[in-house]
CSV table of C-alpha atoms in Angstrom, one decimal:
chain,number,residue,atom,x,y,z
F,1,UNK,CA,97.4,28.5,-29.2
F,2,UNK,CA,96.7,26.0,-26.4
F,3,UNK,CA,93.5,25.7,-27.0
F,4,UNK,CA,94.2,25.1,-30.5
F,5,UNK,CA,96.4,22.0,-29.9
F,6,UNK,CA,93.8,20.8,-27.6
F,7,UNK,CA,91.3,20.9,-30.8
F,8,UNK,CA,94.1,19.3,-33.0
F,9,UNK,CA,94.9,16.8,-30.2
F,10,UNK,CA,91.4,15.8,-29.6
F,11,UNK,CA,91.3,14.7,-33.4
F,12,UNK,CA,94.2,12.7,-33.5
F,13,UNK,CA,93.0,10.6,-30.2
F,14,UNK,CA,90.1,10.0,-32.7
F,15,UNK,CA,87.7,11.7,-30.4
F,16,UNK,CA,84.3,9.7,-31.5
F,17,UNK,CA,81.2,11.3,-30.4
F,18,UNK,CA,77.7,11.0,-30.7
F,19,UNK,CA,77.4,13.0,-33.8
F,20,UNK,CA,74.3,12.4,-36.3
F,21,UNK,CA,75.6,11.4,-39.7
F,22,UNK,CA,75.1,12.6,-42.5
F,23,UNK,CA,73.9,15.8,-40.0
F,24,UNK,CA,75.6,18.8,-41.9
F,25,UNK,CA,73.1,20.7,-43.9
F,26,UNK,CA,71.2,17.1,-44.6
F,27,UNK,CA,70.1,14.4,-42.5
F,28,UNK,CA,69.0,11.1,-43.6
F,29,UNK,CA,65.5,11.8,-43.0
F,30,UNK,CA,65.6,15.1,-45.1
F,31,UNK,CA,67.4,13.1,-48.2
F,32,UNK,CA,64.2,10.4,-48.0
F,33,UNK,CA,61.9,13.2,-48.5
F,34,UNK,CA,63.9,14.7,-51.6
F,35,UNK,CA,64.3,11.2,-52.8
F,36,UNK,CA,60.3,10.7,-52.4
F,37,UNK,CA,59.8,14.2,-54.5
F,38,UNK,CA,61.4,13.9,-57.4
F,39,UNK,CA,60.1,9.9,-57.8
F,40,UNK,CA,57.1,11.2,-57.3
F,41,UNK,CA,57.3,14.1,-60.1
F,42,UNK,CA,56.1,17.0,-57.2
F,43,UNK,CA,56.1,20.3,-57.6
F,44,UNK,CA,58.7,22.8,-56.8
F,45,UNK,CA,60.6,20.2,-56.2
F,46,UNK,CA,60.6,18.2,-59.5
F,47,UNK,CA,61.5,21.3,-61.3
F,48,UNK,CA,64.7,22.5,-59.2
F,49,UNK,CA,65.7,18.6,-59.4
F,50,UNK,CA,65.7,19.0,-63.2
F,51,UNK,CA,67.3,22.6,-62.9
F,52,UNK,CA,69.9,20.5,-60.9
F,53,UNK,CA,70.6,17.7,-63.1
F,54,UNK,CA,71.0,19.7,-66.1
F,55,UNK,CA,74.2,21.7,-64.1
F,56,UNK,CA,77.4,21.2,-65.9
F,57,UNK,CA,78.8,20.3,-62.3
F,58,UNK,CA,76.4,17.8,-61.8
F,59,UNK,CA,77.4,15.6,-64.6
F,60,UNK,CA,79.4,12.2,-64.2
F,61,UNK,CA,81.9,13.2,-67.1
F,62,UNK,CA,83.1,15.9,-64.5
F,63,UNK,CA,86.7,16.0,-64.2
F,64,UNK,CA,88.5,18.2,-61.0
F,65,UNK,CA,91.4,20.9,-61.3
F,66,UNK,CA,92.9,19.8,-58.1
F,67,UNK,CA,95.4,22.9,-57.0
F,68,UNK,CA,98.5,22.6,-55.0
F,69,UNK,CA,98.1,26.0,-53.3
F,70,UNK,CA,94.6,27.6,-53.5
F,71,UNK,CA,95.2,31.5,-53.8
F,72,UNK,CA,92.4,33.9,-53.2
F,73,UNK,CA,93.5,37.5,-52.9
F,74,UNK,CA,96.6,39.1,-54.4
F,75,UNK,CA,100.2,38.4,-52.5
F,76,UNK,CA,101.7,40.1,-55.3
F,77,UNK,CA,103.5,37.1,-57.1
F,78,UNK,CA,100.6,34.4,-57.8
F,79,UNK,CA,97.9,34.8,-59.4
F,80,UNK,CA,94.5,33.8,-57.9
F,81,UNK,CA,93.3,30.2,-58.8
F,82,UNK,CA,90.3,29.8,-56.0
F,83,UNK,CA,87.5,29.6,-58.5
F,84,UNK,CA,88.9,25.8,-59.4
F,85,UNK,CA,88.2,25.2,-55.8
F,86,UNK,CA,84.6,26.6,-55.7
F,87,UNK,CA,83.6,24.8,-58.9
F,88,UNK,CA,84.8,21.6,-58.0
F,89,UNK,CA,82.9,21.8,-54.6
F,90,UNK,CA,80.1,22.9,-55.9
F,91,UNK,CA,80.5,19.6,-58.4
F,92,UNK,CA,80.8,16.9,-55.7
F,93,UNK,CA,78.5,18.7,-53.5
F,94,UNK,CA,75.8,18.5,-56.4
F,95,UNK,CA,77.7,15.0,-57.8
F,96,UNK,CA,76.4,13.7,-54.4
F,97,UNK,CA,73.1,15.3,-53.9
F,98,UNK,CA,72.0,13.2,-57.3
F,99,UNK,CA,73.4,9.9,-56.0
F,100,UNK,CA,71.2,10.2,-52.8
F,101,UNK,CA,68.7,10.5,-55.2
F,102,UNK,CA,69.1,8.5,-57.8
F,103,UNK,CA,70.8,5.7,-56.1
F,104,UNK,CA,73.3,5.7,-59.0
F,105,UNK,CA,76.5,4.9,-58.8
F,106,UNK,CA,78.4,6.4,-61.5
F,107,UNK,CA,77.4,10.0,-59.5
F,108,UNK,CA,78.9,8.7,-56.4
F,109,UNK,CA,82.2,7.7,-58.1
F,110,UNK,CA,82.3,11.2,-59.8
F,111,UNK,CA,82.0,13.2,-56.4
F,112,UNK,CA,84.3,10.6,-54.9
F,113,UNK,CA,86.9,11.4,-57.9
F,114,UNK,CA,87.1,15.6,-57.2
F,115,UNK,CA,86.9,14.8,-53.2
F,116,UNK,CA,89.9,12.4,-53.9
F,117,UNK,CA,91.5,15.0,-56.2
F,118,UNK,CA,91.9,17.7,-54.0
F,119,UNK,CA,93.2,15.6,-51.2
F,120,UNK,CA,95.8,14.1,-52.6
F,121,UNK,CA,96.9,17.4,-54.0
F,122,UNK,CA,96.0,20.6,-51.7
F,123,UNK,CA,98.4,21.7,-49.5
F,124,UNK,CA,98.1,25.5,-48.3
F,125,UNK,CA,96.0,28.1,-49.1
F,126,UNK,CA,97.5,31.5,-50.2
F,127,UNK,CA,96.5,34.8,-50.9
F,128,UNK,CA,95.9,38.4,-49.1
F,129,UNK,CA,94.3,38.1,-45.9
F,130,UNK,CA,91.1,37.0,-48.4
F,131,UNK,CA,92.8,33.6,-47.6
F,132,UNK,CA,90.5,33.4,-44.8
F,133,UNK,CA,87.2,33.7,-46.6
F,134,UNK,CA,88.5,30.9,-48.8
F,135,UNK,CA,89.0,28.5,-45.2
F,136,UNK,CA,85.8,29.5,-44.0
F,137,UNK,CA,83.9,29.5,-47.2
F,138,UNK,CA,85.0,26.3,-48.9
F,139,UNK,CA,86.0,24.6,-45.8
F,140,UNK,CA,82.5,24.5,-44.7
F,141,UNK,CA,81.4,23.5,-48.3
F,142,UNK,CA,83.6,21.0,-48.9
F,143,UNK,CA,83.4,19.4,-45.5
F,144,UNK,CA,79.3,19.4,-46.7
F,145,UNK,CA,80.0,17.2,-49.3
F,146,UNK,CA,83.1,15.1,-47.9
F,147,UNK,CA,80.0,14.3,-45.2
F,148,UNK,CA,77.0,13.6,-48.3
F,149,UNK,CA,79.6,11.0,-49.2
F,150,UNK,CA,81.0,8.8,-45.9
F,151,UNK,CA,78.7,6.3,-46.4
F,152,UNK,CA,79.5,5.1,-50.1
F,153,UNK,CA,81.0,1.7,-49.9
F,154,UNK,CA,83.0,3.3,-52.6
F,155,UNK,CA,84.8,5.4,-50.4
F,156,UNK,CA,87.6,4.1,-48.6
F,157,UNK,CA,88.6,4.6,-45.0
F,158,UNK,CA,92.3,5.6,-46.4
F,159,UNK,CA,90.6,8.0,-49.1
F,160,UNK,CA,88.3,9.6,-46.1
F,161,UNK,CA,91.0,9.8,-43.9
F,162,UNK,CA,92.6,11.6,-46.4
F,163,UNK,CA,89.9,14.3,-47.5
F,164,UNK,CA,89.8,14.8,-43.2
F,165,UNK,CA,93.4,15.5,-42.9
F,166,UNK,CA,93.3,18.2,-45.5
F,167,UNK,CA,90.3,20.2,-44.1
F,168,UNK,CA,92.4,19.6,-40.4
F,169,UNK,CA,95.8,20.8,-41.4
F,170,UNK,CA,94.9,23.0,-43.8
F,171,UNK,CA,91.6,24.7,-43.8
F,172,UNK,CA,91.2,24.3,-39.8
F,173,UNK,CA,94.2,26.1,-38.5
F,174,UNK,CA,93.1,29.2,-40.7
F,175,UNK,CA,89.8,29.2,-39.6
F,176,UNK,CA,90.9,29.3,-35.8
F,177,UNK,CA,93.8,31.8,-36.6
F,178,UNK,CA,90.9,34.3,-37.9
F,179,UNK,CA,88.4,34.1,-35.0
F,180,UNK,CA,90.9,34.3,-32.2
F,181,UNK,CA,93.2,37.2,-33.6
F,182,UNK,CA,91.3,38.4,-36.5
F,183,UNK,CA,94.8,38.8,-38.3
F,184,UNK,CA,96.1,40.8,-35.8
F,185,UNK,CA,93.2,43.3,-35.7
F,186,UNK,CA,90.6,44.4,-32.5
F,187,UNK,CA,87.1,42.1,-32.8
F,188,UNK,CA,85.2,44.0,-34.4
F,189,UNK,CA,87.1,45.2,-37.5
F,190,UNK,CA,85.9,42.9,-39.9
F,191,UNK,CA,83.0,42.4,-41.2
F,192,UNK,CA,80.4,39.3,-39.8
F,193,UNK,CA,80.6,37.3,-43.3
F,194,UNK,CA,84.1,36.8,-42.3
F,195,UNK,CA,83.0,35.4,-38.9
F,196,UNK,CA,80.4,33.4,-40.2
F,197,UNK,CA,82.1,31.4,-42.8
F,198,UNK,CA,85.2,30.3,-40.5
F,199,UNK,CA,82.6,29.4,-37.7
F,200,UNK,CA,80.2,27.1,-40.3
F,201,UNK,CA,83.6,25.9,-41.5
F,202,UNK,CA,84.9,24.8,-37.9
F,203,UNK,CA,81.5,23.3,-37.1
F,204,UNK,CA,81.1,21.3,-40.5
F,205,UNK,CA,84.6,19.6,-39.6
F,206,UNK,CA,84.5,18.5,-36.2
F,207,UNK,CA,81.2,17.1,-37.3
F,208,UNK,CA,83.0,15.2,-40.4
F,209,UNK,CA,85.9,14.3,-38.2
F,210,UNK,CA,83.8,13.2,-35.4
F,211,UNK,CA,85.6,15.8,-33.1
F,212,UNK,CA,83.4,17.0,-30.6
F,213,UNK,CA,85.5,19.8,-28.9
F,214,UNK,CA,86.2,21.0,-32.6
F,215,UNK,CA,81.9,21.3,-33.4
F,216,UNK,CA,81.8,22.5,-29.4
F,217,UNK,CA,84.0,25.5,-29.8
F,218,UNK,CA,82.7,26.5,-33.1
F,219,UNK,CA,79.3,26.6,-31.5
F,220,UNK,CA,80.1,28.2,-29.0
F,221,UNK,CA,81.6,31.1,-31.0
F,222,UNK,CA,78.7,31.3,-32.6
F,223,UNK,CA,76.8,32.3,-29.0
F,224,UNK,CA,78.8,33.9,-27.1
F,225,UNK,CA,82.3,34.9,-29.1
F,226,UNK,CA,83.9,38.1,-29.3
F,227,UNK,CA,83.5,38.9,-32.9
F,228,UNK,CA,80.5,40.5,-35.0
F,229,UNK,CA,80.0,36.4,-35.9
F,230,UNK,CA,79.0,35.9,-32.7
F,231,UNK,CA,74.9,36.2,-32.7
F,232,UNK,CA,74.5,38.5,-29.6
F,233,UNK,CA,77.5,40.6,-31.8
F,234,UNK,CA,75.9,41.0,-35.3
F,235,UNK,CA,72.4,42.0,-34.1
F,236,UNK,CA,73.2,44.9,-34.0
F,237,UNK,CA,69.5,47.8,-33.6
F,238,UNK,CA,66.4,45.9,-33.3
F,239,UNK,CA,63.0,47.5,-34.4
F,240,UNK,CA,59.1,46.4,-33.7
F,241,UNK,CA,57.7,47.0,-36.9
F,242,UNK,CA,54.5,48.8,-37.1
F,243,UNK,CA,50.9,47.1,-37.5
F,244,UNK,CA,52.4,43.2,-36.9
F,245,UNK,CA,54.8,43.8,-34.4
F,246,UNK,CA,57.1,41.7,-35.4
F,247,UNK,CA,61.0,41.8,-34.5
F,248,UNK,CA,63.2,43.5,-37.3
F,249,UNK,CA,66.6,43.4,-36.7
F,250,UNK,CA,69.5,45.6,-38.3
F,251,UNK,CA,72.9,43.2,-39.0
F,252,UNK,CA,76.5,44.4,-38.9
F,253,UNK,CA,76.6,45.0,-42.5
F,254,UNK,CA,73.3,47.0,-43.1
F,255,UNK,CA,75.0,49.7,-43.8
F,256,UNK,CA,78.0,48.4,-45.9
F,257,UNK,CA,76.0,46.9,-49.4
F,258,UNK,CA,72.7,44.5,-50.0
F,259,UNK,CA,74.9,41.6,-51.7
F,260,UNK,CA,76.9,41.1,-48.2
F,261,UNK,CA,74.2,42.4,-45.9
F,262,UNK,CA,72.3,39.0,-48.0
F,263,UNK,CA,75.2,36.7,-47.6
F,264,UNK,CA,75.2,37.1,-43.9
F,265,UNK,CA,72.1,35.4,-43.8
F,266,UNK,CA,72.9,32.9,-46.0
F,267,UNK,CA,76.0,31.8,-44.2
F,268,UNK,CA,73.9,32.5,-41.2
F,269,UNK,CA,71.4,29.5,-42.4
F,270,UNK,CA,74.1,27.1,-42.7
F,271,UNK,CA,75.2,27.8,-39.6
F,272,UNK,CA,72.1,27.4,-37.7
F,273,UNK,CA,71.1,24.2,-39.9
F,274,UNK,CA,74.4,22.5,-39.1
F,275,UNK,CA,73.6,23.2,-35.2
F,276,UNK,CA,69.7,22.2,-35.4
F,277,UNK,CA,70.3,18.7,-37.4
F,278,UNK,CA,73.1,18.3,-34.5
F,279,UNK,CA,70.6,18.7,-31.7
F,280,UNK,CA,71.2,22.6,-31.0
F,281,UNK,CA,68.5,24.5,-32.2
F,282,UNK,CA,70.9,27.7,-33.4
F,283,UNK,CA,68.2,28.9,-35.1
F,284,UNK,CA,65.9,29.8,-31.6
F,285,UNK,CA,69.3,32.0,-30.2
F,286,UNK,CA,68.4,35.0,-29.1
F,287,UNK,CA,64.6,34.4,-29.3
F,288,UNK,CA,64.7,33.7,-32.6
F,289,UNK,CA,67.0,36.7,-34.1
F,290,UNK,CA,68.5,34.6,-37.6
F,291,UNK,CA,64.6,34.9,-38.2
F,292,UNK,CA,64.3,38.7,-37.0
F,293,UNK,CA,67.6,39.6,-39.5
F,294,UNK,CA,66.1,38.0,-42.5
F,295,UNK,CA,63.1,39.6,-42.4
F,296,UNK,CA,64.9,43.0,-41.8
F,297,UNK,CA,66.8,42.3,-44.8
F,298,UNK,CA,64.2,40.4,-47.2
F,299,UNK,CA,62.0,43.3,-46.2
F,300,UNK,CA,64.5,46.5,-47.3
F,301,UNK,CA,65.3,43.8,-50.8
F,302,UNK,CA,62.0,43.4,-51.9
F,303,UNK,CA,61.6,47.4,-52.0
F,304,UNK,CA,60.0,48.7,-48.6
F,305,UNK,CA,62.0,51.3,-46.7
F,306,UNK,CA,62.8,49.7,-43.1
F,307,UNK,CA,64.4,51.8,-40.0
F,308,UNK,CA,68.3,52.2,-39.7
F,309,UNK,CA,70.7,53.4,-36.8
F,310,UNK,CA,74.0,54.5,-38.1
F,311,UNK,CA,77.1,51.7,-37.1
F,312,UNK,CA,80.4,53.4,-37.0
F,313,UNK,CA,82.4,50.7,-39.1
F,314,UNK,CA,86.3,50.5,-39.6
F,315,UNK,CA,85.5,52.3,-42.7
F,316,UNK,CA,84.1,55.1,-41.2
F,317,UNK,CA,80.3,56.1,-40.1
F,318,UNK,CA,77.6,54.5,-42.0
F,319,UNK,CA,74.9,57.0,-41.4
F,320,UNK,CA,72.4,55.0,-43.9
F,321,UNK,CA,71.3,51.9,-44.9
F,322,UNK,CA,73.6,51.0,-48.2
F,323,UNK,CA,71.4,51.1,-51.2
F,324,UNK,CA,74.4,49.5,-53.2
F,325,UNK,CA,73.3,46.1,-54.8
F,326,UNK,CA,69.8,46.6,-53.4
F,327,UNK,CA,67.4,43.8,-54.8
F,328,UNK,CA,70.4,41.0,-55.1
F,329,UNK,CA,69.1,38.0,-55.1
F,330,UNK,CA,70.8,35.0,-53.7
F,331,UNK,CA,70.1,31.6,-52.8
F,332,UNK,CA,69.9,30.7,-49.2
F,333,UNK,CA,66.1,32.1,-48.0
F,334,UNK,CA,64.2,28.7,-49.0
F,335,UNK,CA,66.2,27.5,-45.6
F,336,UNK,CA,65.4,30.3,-43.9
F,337,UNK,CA,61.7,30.1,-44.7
F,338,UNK,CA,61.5,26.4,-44.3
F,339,UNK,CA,62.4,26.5,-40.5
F,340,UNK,CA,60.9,29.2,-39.5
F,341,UNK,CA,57.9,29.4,-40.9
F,342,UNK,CA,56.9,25.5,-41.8
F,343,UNK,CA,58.7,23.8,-39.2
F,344,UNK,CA,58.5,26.7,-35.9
F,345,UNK,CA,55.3,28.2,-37.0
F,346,UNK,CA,57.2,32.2,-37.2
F,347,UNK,CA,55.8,34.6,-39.5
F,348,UNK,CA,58.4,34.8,-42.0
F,349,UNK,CA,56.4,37.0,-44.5
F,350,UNK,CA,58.9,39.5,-45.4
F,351,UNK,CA,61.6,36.2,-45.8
F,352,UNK,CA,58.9,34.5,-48.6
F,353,UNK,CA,58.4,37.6,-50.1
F,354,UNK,CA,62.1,37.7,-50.9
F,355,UNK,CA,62.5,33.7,-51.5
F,356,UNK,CA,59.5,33.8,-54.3
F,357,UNK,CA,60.7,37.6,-56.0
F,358,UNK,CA,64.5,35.7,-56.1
F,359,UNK,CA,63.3,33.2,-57.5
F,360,UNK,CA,60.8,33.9,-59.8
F,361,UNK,CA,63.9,36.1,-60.8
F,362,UNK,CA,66.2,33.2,-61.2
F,363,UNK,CA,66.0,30.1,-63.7
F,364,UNK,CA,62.7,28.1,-63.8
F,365,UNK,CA,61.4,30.2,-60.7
F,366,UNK,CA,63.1,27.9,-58.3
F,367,UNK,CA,66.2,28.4,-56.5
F,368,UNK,CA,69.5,27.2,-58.2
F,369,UNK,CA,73.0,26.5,-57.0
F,370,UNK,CA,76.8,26.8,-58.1
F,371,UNK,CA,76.4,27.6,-62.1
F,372,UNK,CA,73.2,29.3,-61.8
F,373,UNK,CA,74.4,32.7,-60.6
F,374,UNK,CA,77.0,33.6,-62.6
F,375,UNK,CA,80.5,32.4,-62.6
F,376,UNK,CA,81.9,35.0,-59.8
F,377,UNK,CA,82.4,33.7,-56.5
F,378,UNK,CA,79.2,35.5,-55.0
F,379,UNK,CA,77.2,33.3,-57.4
F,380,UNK,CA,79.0,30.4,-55.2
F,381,UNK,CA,78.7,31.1,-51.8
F,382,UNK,CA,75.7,29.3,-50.6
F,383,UNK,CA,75.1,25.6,-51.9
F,384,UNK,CA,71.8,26.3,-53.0
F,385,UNK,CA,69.3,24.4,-54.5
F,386,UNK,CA,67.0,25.3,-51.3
F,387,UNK,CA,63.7,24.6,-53.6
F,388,UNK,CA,64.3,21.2,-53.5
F,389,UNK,CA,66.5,20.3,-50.8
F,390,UNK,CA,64.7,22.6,-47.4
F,391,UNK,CA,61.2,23.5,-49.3
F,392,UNK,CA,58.7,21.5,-46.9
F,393,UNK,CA,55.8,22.9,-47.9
F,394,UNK,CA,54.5,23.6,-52.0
């Protein structure tokens, strides 16, 4: 709890540091180069820029469903209400994606309109103990897009100050609740996606809020913390595979199902990326193990057997890898891919293989966003759009 107040503290004093804005997932250099894409009609990115702009949420006309009290998970009384939250994130984070592009600013004022929305009406969120995927999901989401948007003249300071406070008082405090007591239960007795979001989500704030100590600790957690969120935590058997070599590493959730043994590494990404375009190169911790868990994963997803030690879960012992939901696809791997393989020069092969098979299974062969997956909250999880927002190489 101390610490806690310290974080809270260290925001109200205005604690300015020497953050790089934006510097979430995007940075002002990597916005240039979509920008120079699309004017420039190139391809895959030209294609994922129209799959974009034809996205119901990425339309000027959109209007938010602001909620009072965001429920996700049953408390027995209200019923749940978090999809409103998703889709309107997903809307201003797309809302702002084309104003960066197109320079237009009808977008801006749209993504400016749901930001606005929600924080002049969200109070709490509610809900089973799913409440805290909700923080760590959409607080890291909407933080992304609250950050796409600081520098529209459009904005005001009052408005900003505003969409701050509510991921502060309300999305923060459950996000630090779940990785210091993990609602009352031992470390390890959840599952890492749990770990994951509430760390991107901590990160993504102090970031937007400028609070170093807030961006510190959540970074931190992510190296050394006590939970299977914690890097060194969620590796959990690592293999050399046979005729490359390479590192393959079994994650925490391996054995649970293929749709959250995928998200991990999606929420894995925007982790890392939020540390690298902040100066901390998350993605090289542990000598590279984000890239050694994708490939284990794109590598058992695309349809090739891959070794497995059992992982006595809270659930009971998983003797095998889970074959339930094998094949999901899911945005998230074009991030993945693009750092490790065009930026640090990693063979990545088994993380393309599963990029290019998701996409060529998804719409226009590129990978989408919120809209494109379904309606379901899985199909909302990552922000997406990774063809044209991380691809650095055709």
């Amino acid at each position: 709890m101390a610490t806690f107040k310290c974080l809270l503290l260290a925001y109200a004093a205005s604690n300015v540091a020497a953050f790089v804005h934006p510097g979430l997932l995007h940075t002002t250099e990597d916005l240039d180069r979509i920008r120079n894409h699309v004017n420039n009609a190139e391809e895959p990115w030209n294609t994922t820029w129209q799959l974009l702009t034809s996205n119901s949420h990425a339309q000027s006309t959109y209007e938010p469903s602001p909620q009072e009290v965001v429920y996700r998970g049953s408390d027995g009384v209200h019923a749940e209400n978090y999809p409103k939250l998703y889709n309107d994130i997903h809307a201003a984070y797309q809302l702002a994606i084309r104003w960066h592009v197109e320079q237009a600013t009808e977008y801006a004022d749209a993504a400016v309109n749901i930001l606005n929305a929600w924080s002049s009406t969200m109070t709490a969120i509610g809900g089973s103990s799913d409440g805290f995927l909700a923080a760590g999901i959409y607080g890291y989401q909407l933080a992304n897009a609250a950050e796409l948007m600081r520098s529209y003249s459009g904005w005001n300071s009052t408005s900003q100050t505003n969409l701050k406070n509510l991921l502060v008082d309300v999305f923060y405090p459950q996000n630090y609740r779940f990785l210091t007591t993990h609602n009352g239960q031992d470390a390890y007795h959840y599952w890492a996606n749990w770990d994951f979001c509430n760390t991107a989500s901590i990160m993504a704030i102090g970031v937007l809020t400028d609070n170093q100590t807030m961006y510190d600790w959540g970074r931190d957690y992510f190296l050394y913390g006590d939970g299977r969120g914690a890097i060194n935590n969620f590796i959990y058997k690592n293999y050399t595979e046979d005729g490359t070599g390479k590192i393959l590493s079994q994650g925490q959730e391996a054995g649970r199902d293929q749709g959250h043994a995928t998200l991990d590494l999606a929420l894995l990404g925007a982790i890392m990326q939020q540390g690298y375009n902040q100066g901390d190169d998350l993605y090289a911790a542990l000598g590279n193990s984000g890239l050694a868990a994708s490939e284990y994963v794109a590598k058992y997803n695309t349809g090739y057997d891959v070794p497995y030690t059992w992982y006595d879960s809270y659930l009971g012992n998983q003797t095998e890898i889970s074959a339930a939901s094998r094949y999901t696809h899911r945005p998230g791997f074009e991030r993945l891919y693009a750092h490790y393989a065009d930026i640090k020069g990693l063979d990545a092969s088994w993380t393309k293989l599963y990029r290019d098979q998701t996409n060529g299974n998804s719409t226009d062969g590129v990978e989408g966003g919120g809209g494109n997956y379904g309606g379901n909250s899985g199909g909302y999880d990552d922000l997406g759009y990774g063809t044209l927002l991380y691809r650095l190489t055709a």
